[in-house]
Tab-separated table of C-alpha atoms (C1' of nucleotides) in Angstrom:
chain	number	residue	atom	x	y	z
F	23	MET	CA	-42.608	-65.372	66.169
F	24	ALA	CA	-42.657	-62.104	64.964
F	25	VAL	CA	-39.318	-60.959	64.618
F	26	PHE	CA	-36.392	-61.140	61.771
F	27	LEU	CA	-33.964	-62.728	64.265
F	28	SER	CA	-30.388	-64.388	63.734
F	29	THR	CA	-27.847	-63.766	60.875
F	30	TYR	CA	-27.112	-66.105	57.943
F	31	VAL	CA	-24.930	-66.480	55.487
F	32	ASN	CA	-26.541	-67.782	52.048
F	33	LYS	CA	-24.603	-68.382	48.619
F	34	VAL	CA	-25.693	-66.462	45.475
F	35	ASP	CA	-25.489	-68.856	42.420
F	36	ARG	CA	-24.748	-67.912	38.692
F	37	LYS	CA	-27.750	-66.641	38.062
F	38	GLY	CA	-27.906	-64.170	41.301
F	39	ARG	CA	-30.201	-66.021	42.835
F	40	VAL	CA	-29.904	-66.013	46.484
F	41	SER	CA	-32.262	-67.848	49.164
F	42	VAL	CA	-33.995	-65.973	51.965
F	43	PRO	CA	-33.341	-67.524	55.314
F	44	ALA	CA	-36.841	-69.933	55.522
F	45	SER	CA	-37.817	-68.288	58.926
F	46	PHE	CA	-37.120	-64.577	57.679
F	47	ARG	CA	-39.486	-65.454	54.736
F	48	ALA	CA	-42.059	-66.909	57.933
F	49	VAL	CA	-41.663	-63.401	59.311
F	50	LEU	CA	-43.028	-61.828	55.821
F	51	ALA	CA	-45.845	-64.167	55.812
F	52	GLU	CA	-47.029	-63.334	58.503
F	53	GLN	CA	-47.028	-59.596	57.487
F	54	SER	CA	-48.527	-60.409	54.094
F	55	ALA	CA	-51.807	-62.994	54.402
F	56	GLY	CA	-50.048	-66.014	54.462
F	57	VAL	CA	-47.472	-66.005	51.958
F	58	ALA	CA	-44.348	-64.222	51.479
F	59	ASP	CA	-44.477	-63.246	47.722
F	60	GLY	CA	-42.438	-60.420	48.089
F	61	VAL	CA	-39.604	-58.068	49.688
F	62	ILE	CA	-39.089	-54.700	49.666
F	63	VAL	CA	-35.343	-53.974	49.150
F	64	PHE	CA	-33.570	-50.363	49.593
F	65	ARG	CA	-29.888	-49.358	50.438
F	66	SER	CA	-28.943	-48.343	53.746
F	67	LEU	CA	-28.393	-44.919	54.456
F	68	GLN	CA	-25.505	-45.269	57.349
F	69	HIS	CA	-24.350	-48.319	55.761
F	70	PRO	CA	-22.754	-50.429	52.347
F	71	ALA	CA	-25.747	-52.807	53.048
F	72	LEU	CA	-29.173	-53.394	52.254
F	73	GLU	CA	-32.340	-52.946	53.881
F	74	ALA	CA	-35.179	-55.486	53.971
F	75	CYS	CA	-38.719	-55.311	54.442
F	76	SER	CA	-42.385	-56.795	54.271
F	77	GLU	CA	-44.835	-54.877	51.916
F	78	ARG	CA	-46.940	-54.230	54.550
F	79	HIS	CA	-44.102	-52.213	56.221
F	80	MET	CA	-43.176	-49.942	53.401
F	81	GLU	CA	-46.951	-49.093	52.754
F	82	ALA	CA	-47.258	-48.548	56.604
F	83	LEU	CA	-44.252	-45.910	55.939
F	84	ALA	CA	-46.120	-44.715	52.820
F	85	GLU	CA	-49.148	-43.719	54.577
F	86	ALA	CA	-46.616	-42.239	57.328
F	87	LEU	CA	-45.145	-39.958	54.573
F	88	GLU	CA	-48.511	-38.840	53.568
F	89	LYS	CA	-49.504	-37.915	56.712
F	90	ALA	CA	-46.302	-36.559	57.897
F	91	ASP	CA	-46.085	-32.797	58.423
F	92	LEU	CA	-43.622	-32.006	56.081
F	93	ASP	CA	-42.248	-28.735	54.013
F	94	ASP	CA	-42.319	-30.011	50.168
F	95	GLU	CA	-38.314	-30.262	49.954
F	96	THR	CA	-38.040	-33.183	52.924
F	97	ARG	CA	-40.862	-34.690	51.346
F	98	ASP	CA	-39.272	-34.560	48.235
F	99	LEU	CA	-36.202	-35.805	49.453
F	100	TRP	CA	-38.105	-38.945	51.053
F	101	GLU	CA	-39.889	-39.915	48.413
F	102	THR	CA	-36.713	-39.768	46.094
F	103	ASN	CA	-35.316	-42.141	48.931
F	104	VAL	CA	-38.138	-43.867	49.646
F	105	PHE	CA	-39.828	-45.257	46.497
F	106	ALA	CA	-36.990	-44.339	44.218
F	107	GLY	CA	-34.585	-46.537	45.618
F	108	SER	CA	-36.756	-49.023	46.828
F	109	VAL	CA	-37.116	-52.746	44.906
F	110	LEU	CA	-39.757	-55.174	45.494
F	111	LEU	CA	-38.050	-58.680	44.599
F	112	PRO	CA	-40.467	-61.172	43.957
F	113	ILE	CA	-39.818	-64.892	45.866
F	114	ASP	CA	-39.921	-67.510	43.827
F	115	ALA	CA	-40.943	-70.989	44.949
F	116	GLU	CA	-37.619	-72.166	46.444
F	117	GLY	CA	-38.089	-69.092	48.977
F	118	ARG	CA	-35.051	-66.951	46.665
F	119	VAL	CA	-34.932	-63.698	45.308
F	120	ILE	CA	-32.527	-62.031	42.615
F	121	LEU	CA	-30.303	-58.895	43.756
F	122	PRO	CA	-30.726	-56.352	41.009
F	123	GLN	CA	-27.175	-55.390	40.156
F	124	ASP	CA	-26.715	-51.962	41.175
F	125	LEU	CA	-28.195	-52.911	44.588
F	126	ALA	CA	-25.738	-55.825	44.984
F	127	GLU	CA	-23.015	-53.998	44.011
F	128	PHE	CA	-23.838	-51.060	46.440
F	129	ALA	CA	-23.154	-53.762	49.186
F	130	GLY	CA	-20.140	-55.390	47.608
F	131	ILE	CA	-22.313	-58.686	47.154
F	132	THR	CA	-20.837	-61.026	44.779
F	133	GLU	CA	-20.401	-64.850	46.307
F	134	ASN	CA	-22.437	-64.540	49.859
F	135	ALA	CA	-25.116	-62.463	51.002
F	136	ALA	CA	-25.468	-62.109	54.977
F	137	PHE	CA	-29.078	-62.021	56.109
F	138	VAL	CA	-29.302	-59.621	58.893
F	139	GLY	CA	-32.169	-60.049	61.350
F	140	ARG	CA	-32.594	-56.339	63.360
F	141	ASN	CA	-36.779	-56.439	64.430
F	142	LYS	CA	-38.888	-55.045	62.346
F	143	VAL	CA	-36.606	-55.047	58.946
F	144	PHE	CA	-33.737	-57.342	58.290
F	145	GLN	CA	-30.414	-56.246	56.309
F	146	ILE	CA	-28.035	-57.911	53.309
F	147	TRP	CA	-24.644	-57.386	53.691
F	148	GLN	CA	-21.636	-58.827	51.957
F	149	PRO	CA	-20.581	-61.329	55.039
F	150	GLU	CA	-17.272	-59.962	55.711
F	151	THR	CA	-18.060	-56.392	55.623
F	152	PHE	CA	-20.534	-57.569	58.229
F	153	ARG	CA	-18.121	-59.545	60.382
F	154	ALA	CA	-16.238	-56.292	60.796
F	155	ARG	CA	-19.289	-54.196	61.485
F	156	ALA	CA	-20.461	-56.426	63.851
F	157	GLU	CA	-17.146	-56.362	65.668
F	158	GLN	CA	-17.123	-52.802	65.772
F	159	ALA	CA	-20.500	-53.049	67.175
F	160	ARG	CA	-19.966	-55.186	70.366
F	161	THR	CA	-17.397	-53.255	70.774
F	162	GLN	CA	-19.251	-49.692	70.891
F	163	GLY	CA	-21.978	-51.184	72.745
F	164	ARG	CA	-19.976	-52.428	75.592
F	165	ASN	CA	-18.493	-49.079	76.507
F	166	ALA	CA	-21.722	-47.483	75.577
F	167	GLY	CA	-22.734	-49.664	78.486
F	168	LEU	CA	-25.591	-51.463	76.955
F	169	SER	CA	-27.369	-54.018	78.938
F	170	LEU	CA	-30.831	-55.549	78.587
F	171	SER	CA	-31.562	-54.116	81.946
F	172	SER	CA	-30.442	-50.274	80.370
F	173	LEU	CA	-32.788	-51.026	77.799
F	174	THR	CA	-35.972	-52.168	79.468
F	175	ALA	CA	-35.137	-49.259	81.591
F	176	ALA	CA	-35.607	-47.111	79.077
F	177	ALA	CA	-38.893	-48.124	77.946
F	178	ARG	CA	-40.056	-47.928	81.283
F	179	ARG	CA	-39.495	-44.330	80.883
F	180	THR	CA	-41.494	-44.233	77.820
F	181	PRO	CA	-44.740	-45.324	77.982
F	182	GLN	CA	-46.246	-46.092	74.550
F	183	PRO	CA	-49.769	-44.270	73.386
L	26	MET	CA	-48.474	-53.620	44.305
L	27	ALA	CA	-50.776	-50.355	44.090
L	28	VAL	CA	-47.933	-47.704	44.180
L	29	PHE	CA	-45.367	-46.609	41.515
L	30	LEU	CA	-41.544	-47.948	43.094
L	31	SER	CA	-38.260	-48.339	42.072
L	32	THR	CA	-36.351	-46.681	39.218
L	33	TYR	CA	-35.839	-47.991	35.181
L	34	VAL	CA	-33.666	-46.454	32.705
L	35	ASN	CA	-34.712	-46.988	29.380
L	36	LYS	CA	-33.937	-46.041	25.816
L	37	VAL	CA	-35.866	-43.763	23.354
L	38	ASP	CA	-35.381	-45.487	19.878
L	39	ARG	CA	-34.987	-43.522	16.765
L	40	LYS	CA	-39.502	-43.073	16.534
L	41	GLY	CA	-38.830	-41.077	20.264
L	42	ARG	CA	-40.550	-44.230	21.650
L	43	VAL	CA	-39.649	-45.232	25.098
L	44	SER	CA	-41.001	-48.065	27.115
L	45	VAL	CA	-42.851	-47.687	30.387
L	46	PRO	CA	-41.714	-50.017	32.960
L	47	ALA	CA	-43.900	-53.311	32.601
L	48	SER	CA	-44.675	-52.603	36.618
L	49	PHE	CA	-45.717	-49.355	36.247
L	50	ARG	CA	-47.954	-50.235	33.576
L	51	ALA	CA	-49.409	-52.749	35.813
L	52	VAL	CA	-50.025	-50.113	38.210
L	53	LEU	CA	-51.813	-48.065	36.083
L	54	ALA	CA	-53.808	-50.609	34.046
L	55	GLU	CA	-54.703	-51.516	38.181
L	56	GLN	CA	-56.077	-47.522	38.193
L	57	SER	CA	-57.929	-47.630	34.856
L	58	ALA	CA	-60.408	-50.677	34.953
L	59	GLY	CA	-57.368	-53.490	33.628
L	60	VAL	CA	-55.387	-52.012	30.544
L	61	ALA	CA	-53.070	-49.228	30.966
L	62	ASP	CA	-53.928	-47.266	27.732
L	63	GLY	CA	-52.512	-44.230	28.800
L	64	VAL	CA	-50.537	-42.113	30.980
L	65	ILE	CA	-51.110	-37.746	31.896
L	66	VAL	CA	-47.468	-36.509	31.802
L	67	PHE	CA	-46.753	-33.089	32.725
L	68	ARG	CA	-43.995	-30.578	33.823
L	69	SER	CA	-42.670	-30.377	37.132
L	70	LEU	CA	-42.819	-28.029	38.957
L	71	GLN	CA	-39.242	-28.864	41.085
L	72	HIS	CA	-37.413	-30.550	38.914
L	73	PRO	CA	-36.353	-30.345	35.563
L	74	ALA	CA	-37.893	-33.261	34.687
L	75	LEU	CA	-41.956	-34.598	34.111
L	76	GLU	CA	-45.125	-35.783	36.151
L	77	ALA	CA	-46.973	-38.868	35.286
L	78	CYS	CA	-49.913	-40.282	36.682
L	79	SER	CA	-53.027	-42.384	35.495
L	80	GLU	CA	-56.344	-40.541	34.180
L	81	ARG	CA	-57.435	-41.604	37.625
L	82	HIS	CA	-55.157	-40.100	39.874
L	83	MET	CA	-55.205	-36.692	37.870
L	84	GLU	CA	-59.165	-36.388	37.948
L	85	ALA	CA	-58.552	-36.853	41.949
L	86	LEU	CA	-56.253	-33.998	41.627
L	87	ALA	CA	-58.495	-31.982	40.069
L	88	GLU	CA	-60.854	-32.797	42.011
L	89	ALA	CA	-58.364	-31.981	44.895
L	90	LEU	CA	-57.923	-28.654	43.764
L	91	GLU	CA	-61.492	-27.592	43.386
L	92	LYS	CA	-61.725	-28.531	47.066
L	93	ALA	CA	-58.460	-27.247	48.355
L	94	ASP	CA	-58.772	-23.905	50.205
L	95	LEU	CA	-56.476	-22.233	48.021
L	96	ASP	CA	-56.141	-18.166	46.667
L	97	ASP	CA	-56.822	-17.680	43.008
L	98	GLU	CA	-53.313	-16.246	41.897
L	99	THR	CA	-52.206	-20.078	43.448
L	100	ARG	CA	-55.328	-21.907	41.752
L	101	ASP	CA	-54.440	-20.424	38.688
L	102	LEU	CA	-51.105	-21.516	38.461
L	103	TRP	CA	-51.947	-24.787	39.395
L	104	GLU	CA	-53.963	-24.711	36.427
L	105	THR	CA	-51.614	-23.339	33.835
L	106	ASN	CA	-48.942	-25.250	34.801
L	107	VAL	CA	-50.158	-28.541	35.963
L	108	PHE	CA	-54.021	-28.737	33.544
L	109	ALA	CA	-53.207	-26.550	30.552
L	110	GLY	CA	-49.670	-28.216	30.264
L	111	SER	CA	-50.332	-32.111	30.266
L	112	VAL	CA	-50.979	-34.460	27.603
L	113	LEU	CA	-52.406	-37.907	27.715
L	114	LEU	CA	-49.414	-39.622	26.011
L	115	PRO	CA	-51.729	-43.214	24.351
L	116	ILE	CA	-49.143	-46.797	25.707
L	117	ASP	CA	-49.137	-48.647	22.637
L	118	ALA	CA	-49.512	-52.870	22.450
L	119	GLU	CA	-45.893	-53.064	23.715
L	120	GLY	CA	-45.954	-50.984	26.299
L	121	ARG	CA	-44.201	-47.964	24.984
L	122	VAL	CA	-45.320	-43.767	24.634
L	123	ILE	CA	-44.245	-41.076	22.360
L	124	LEU	CA	-42.641	-38.250	24.581
L	125	PRO	CA	-43.491	-35.131	23.096
L	126	GLN	CA	-40.466	-32.648	21.774
L	127	ASP	CA	-41.397	-29.868	24.263
L	128	LEU	CA	-41.686	-31.957	27.150
L	129	ALA	CA	-38.343	-33.854	26.207
L	130	GLU	CA	-36.707	-31.312	26.164
L	131	PHE	CA	-37.918	-29.858	29.281
L	132	ALA	CA	-36.507	-32.866	31.089
L	133	GLY	CA	-33.352	-32.831	28.920
L	134	ILE	CA	-34.582	-36.086	27.777
L	135	THR	CA	-32.916	-37.954	24.044
L	136	GLU	CA	-31.384	-41.420	24.102
L	137	ASN	CA	-32.049	-42.520	27.536
L	138	ALA	CA	-34.851	-41.983	30.203
L	139	ALA	CA	-35.128	-42.861	33.738
L	140	PHE	CA	-38.802	-43.967	35.188
L	141	VAL	CA	-38.638	-42.752	38.521
L	142	GLY	CA	-41.090	-44.291	40.996
L	143	ARG	CA	-42.611	-41.810	43.796
L	144	ASN	CA	-45.902	-43.858	44.981
L	145	LYS	CA	-49.085	-42.439	43.506
L	146	VAL	CA	-47.055	-40.893	40.617
L	147	PHE	CA	-43.711	-41.033	38.945
L	148	GLN	CA	-41.382	-39.153	37.364
L	149	ILE	CA	-39.478	-39.139	33.655
L	150	TRP	CA	-36.073	-37.847	34.043
L	151	GLN	CA	-32.397	-37.116	31.994
L	152	PRO	CA	-30.689	-40.348	33.722
L	153	GLU	CA	-27.914	-38.650	34.469
L	154	THR	CA	-30.035	-35.880	36.184
L	155	PHE	CA	-31.462	-37.759	38.301
L	156	ARG	CA	-28.399	-39.360	39.326
L	157	ALA	CA	-27.236	-36.152	40.645
L	158	ARG	CA	-30.295	-35.411	42.386
L	159	ALA	CA	-30.789	-38.819	43.922
L	160	GLU	CA	-27.418	-38.903	45.196
L	161	GLN	CA	-28.331	-34.834	46.827
L	162	ALA	CA	-31.520	-36.758	48.246
L	163	ARG	CA	-29.224	-38.992	50.010
L	164	THR	CA	-26.807	-37.061	51.424
L	165	GLN	CA	-28.985	-34.610	52.567
L	166	GLY	CA	-31.038	-37.157	53.453
L	167	ARG	CA	-28.305	-39.061	55.755
L	168	ASN	CA	-27.350	-35.554	57.362
L	169	ALA	CA	-30.965	-34.781	58.370
L	170	GLY	CA	-30.795	-38.144	60.117
L	171	LEU	CA	-33.166	-39.597	58.173
L	172	SER	CA	-34.608	-42.764	60.001
L	173	LEU	CA	-37.710	-44.828	59.287
L	174	SER	CA	-38.446	-44.296	63.215
L	175	SER	CA	-37.794	-40.763	62.452
L	176	LEU	CA	-40.602	-41.223	60.095
L	177	THR	CA	-43.075	-42.899	61.964
L	178	ALA	CA	-42.677	-40.819	64.917
L	179	ALA	CA	-43.566	-37.535	62.604
L	180	ALA	CA	-46.299	-39.203	61.490
L	181	ARG	CA	-47.701	-39.869	65.128
L	182	ARG	CA	-47.076	-36.214	66.229
L	183	THR	CA	-49.605	-35.204	63.555
L	184	PRO	CA	-52.570	-37.339	63.831
L	185	GLN	CA	-55.396	-37.439	61.133
L	186	PRO	CA	-58.983	-35.900	61.736
Q	19	DC	C1'	-55.412	-32.638	-4.494
Q	20	DA	C1'	-51.249	-34.931	-3.908
Q	21	DC	C1'	-47.510	-35.611	-1.208
Q	22	DA	C1'	-44.088	-35.753	2.621
Q	23	DA	C1'	-43.705	-36.378	7.518
Q	24	DA	C1'	-45.470	-38.220	11.821
Q	25	DA	C1'	-48.101	-40.977	14.126
Q	26	DG	C1'	-50.185	-46.062	15.417
Q	27	DC	C1'	-49.789	-50.824	14.197
Q	28	DC	C1'	-47.490	-55.454	13.693
Q	29	DC	C1'	-44.238	-59.229	13.939
Q	30	DA	C1'	-39.388	-60.055	14.609
Q	31	DT	C1'	-35.500	-61.038	18.603
Q	32	DG	C1'	-31.817	-61.116	22.515
Q	33	DA	C1'	-31.909	-60.649	27.047
Q	34	DT	C1'	-33.502	-61.677	31.036
Q	35	DA	C1'	-36.909	-63.286	34.437
Q	36	DT	C1'	-40.223	-67.014	36.036
Q	37	DC	C1'	-41.358	-71.667	36.551
Q	38	DC	C1'	-40.695	-76.528	37.455
Q	39	DC	C1'	-38.021	-79.858	39.071
Q	40	DA	C1'	-33.521	-82.248	40.847
Q	41	DT	C1'	-30.108	-83.252	44.399
Q	42	DG	C1'	-27.863	-83.297	48.864
Q	43	DG	C1'	-26.943	-81.558	53.321
Q	44	DC	C1'	-28.498	-81.744	58.534
Q	45	DA	C1'	-31.587	-82.636	61.724
Q	46	DG	C1'	-35.009	-84.549	64.068
Q	47	DT	C1'	-37.769	-89.076	64.841
Q	48	DC	C1'	-38.551	-94.045	65.047
C	16	DG	C1'	-28.648	-95.824	62.927
C	17	DA	C1'	-32.290	-96.375	58.865
C	18	DC	C1'	-36.220	-92.535	57.781
C	19	DT	C1'	-38.458	-88.505	56.523
C	20	DG	C1'	-38.706	-83.783	55.729
C	21	DC	C1'	-36.849	-79.604	55.162
C	22	DC	C1'	-34.219	-76.048	53.288
C	23	DA	C1'	-30.467	-74.377	49.965
C	24	DT	C1'	-28.707	-74.800	45.903
C	25	DG	C1'	-28.592	-76.172	41.103
C	26	DG	C1'	-29.984	-76.523	36.384
C	27	DG	C1'	-33.025	-76.636	31.928
C	28	DA	C1'	-37.560	-75.263	29.692
C	29	DT	C1'	-40.474	-71.530	29.415
C	30	DA	C1'	-42.734	-66.673	29.551
C	31	DT	C1'	-41.617	-61.858	30.321
C	32	DC	C1'	-40.061	-57.810	28.791
C	33	DA	C1'	-37.219	-54.366	26.182
C	34	DT	C1'	-35.794	-52.988	21.708
C	35	DG	C1'	-36.039	-52.972	17.285
C	36	DG	C1'	-37.483	-52.155	11.910
C	37	DG	C1'	-40.977	-52.345	8.371
C	38	DC	C1'	-45.486	-51.132	6.832
C	39	DT	C1'	-49.769	-48.783	6.883
C	40	DT	C1'	-52.730	-45.104	8.110
C	41	DT	C1'	-53.216	-40.280	9.019
C	42	DT	C1'	-52.338	-35.864	9.284
C	43	DG	C1'	-51.214	-31.100	8.153
C	44	DT	C1'	-49.440	-28.807	4.097
C	45	DG	C1'	-47.498	-27.026	-0.480
DNA sequence: CACAAAAGCCCATGATATCCCATGGCAGTC
DNA sequence: GACTGCCATGGGATATCATGGGCTTTTGTG
């Protein structure tokens, strides 16, 4: 299993701890030489939600940023958004993380948190906010005529290097 | 953990001391044979803020400057701004530094200081000034359609030698 | 040479995160 | 249907970290 899949809603305890779903931890571990000791979390640019990925994924991002041909201002924006805005949350022995207050507030998370698999990354939402968003996404997807066959067709049109 | 990540706001006490975030000290230590005994600080060329890095990184920067293909004026600018304007601040046993008055004034730092991770270096800002900058960076990033995929795509377009 | 200010050093403290162990539910198994 | 694990959840003990204050040493200055 190499991608983050499904949605899980877990409780935030009074200390601010939340369990990262076991299957997500497995994916993180796979990308980090066996043990999932930490996860990178940052604010989504599009939604009132948090994005999360493995350290390795972040390293790849950092590398891409160094190599990318960007003007100074754009690079500065990236570095501010990516590095300054991210946190590395350690995962404890029970598989939990503590969401920093400012990030939890940004996503409106208090009692519960929804972990949403999104392929290479996952998101953390306030469950009710996510439910609304998911419903909207379904409608939009149907209207746009999304289907699995259209996706695989699109993939065939743009072969990978 | 090999990079400076996240943003931390710490207090400046009446003696002018500020704690360097523990995770930043860890990165500095990693680059300096175990112990973080000092940090290089100089004025940012783009912002009303301070740039900081390890001694080792500054040495690498100096080397890069020698090799770089720059005209005399640019080189001169670099040398006056960065090297002449740099200080090596000792880190005390509790992990704090004292910001020299002129540098603190340059960044407008009085009560609090924001330590901003930026991959290989970090910045020190007056927290409110940084908050404004971060917000601007978010907005511009969103408008410019900054996304993880667009970044990795940009990196692919400029392969390294 | 004396004195004041600044810088460095040591220790104290409260808040917070980290570690460790316990419990209960749910699923699959024998 | 009892048993066995995994997994989410909870709570208490301990370590870490940011912060603050006092005291000594250095520095710079009259």
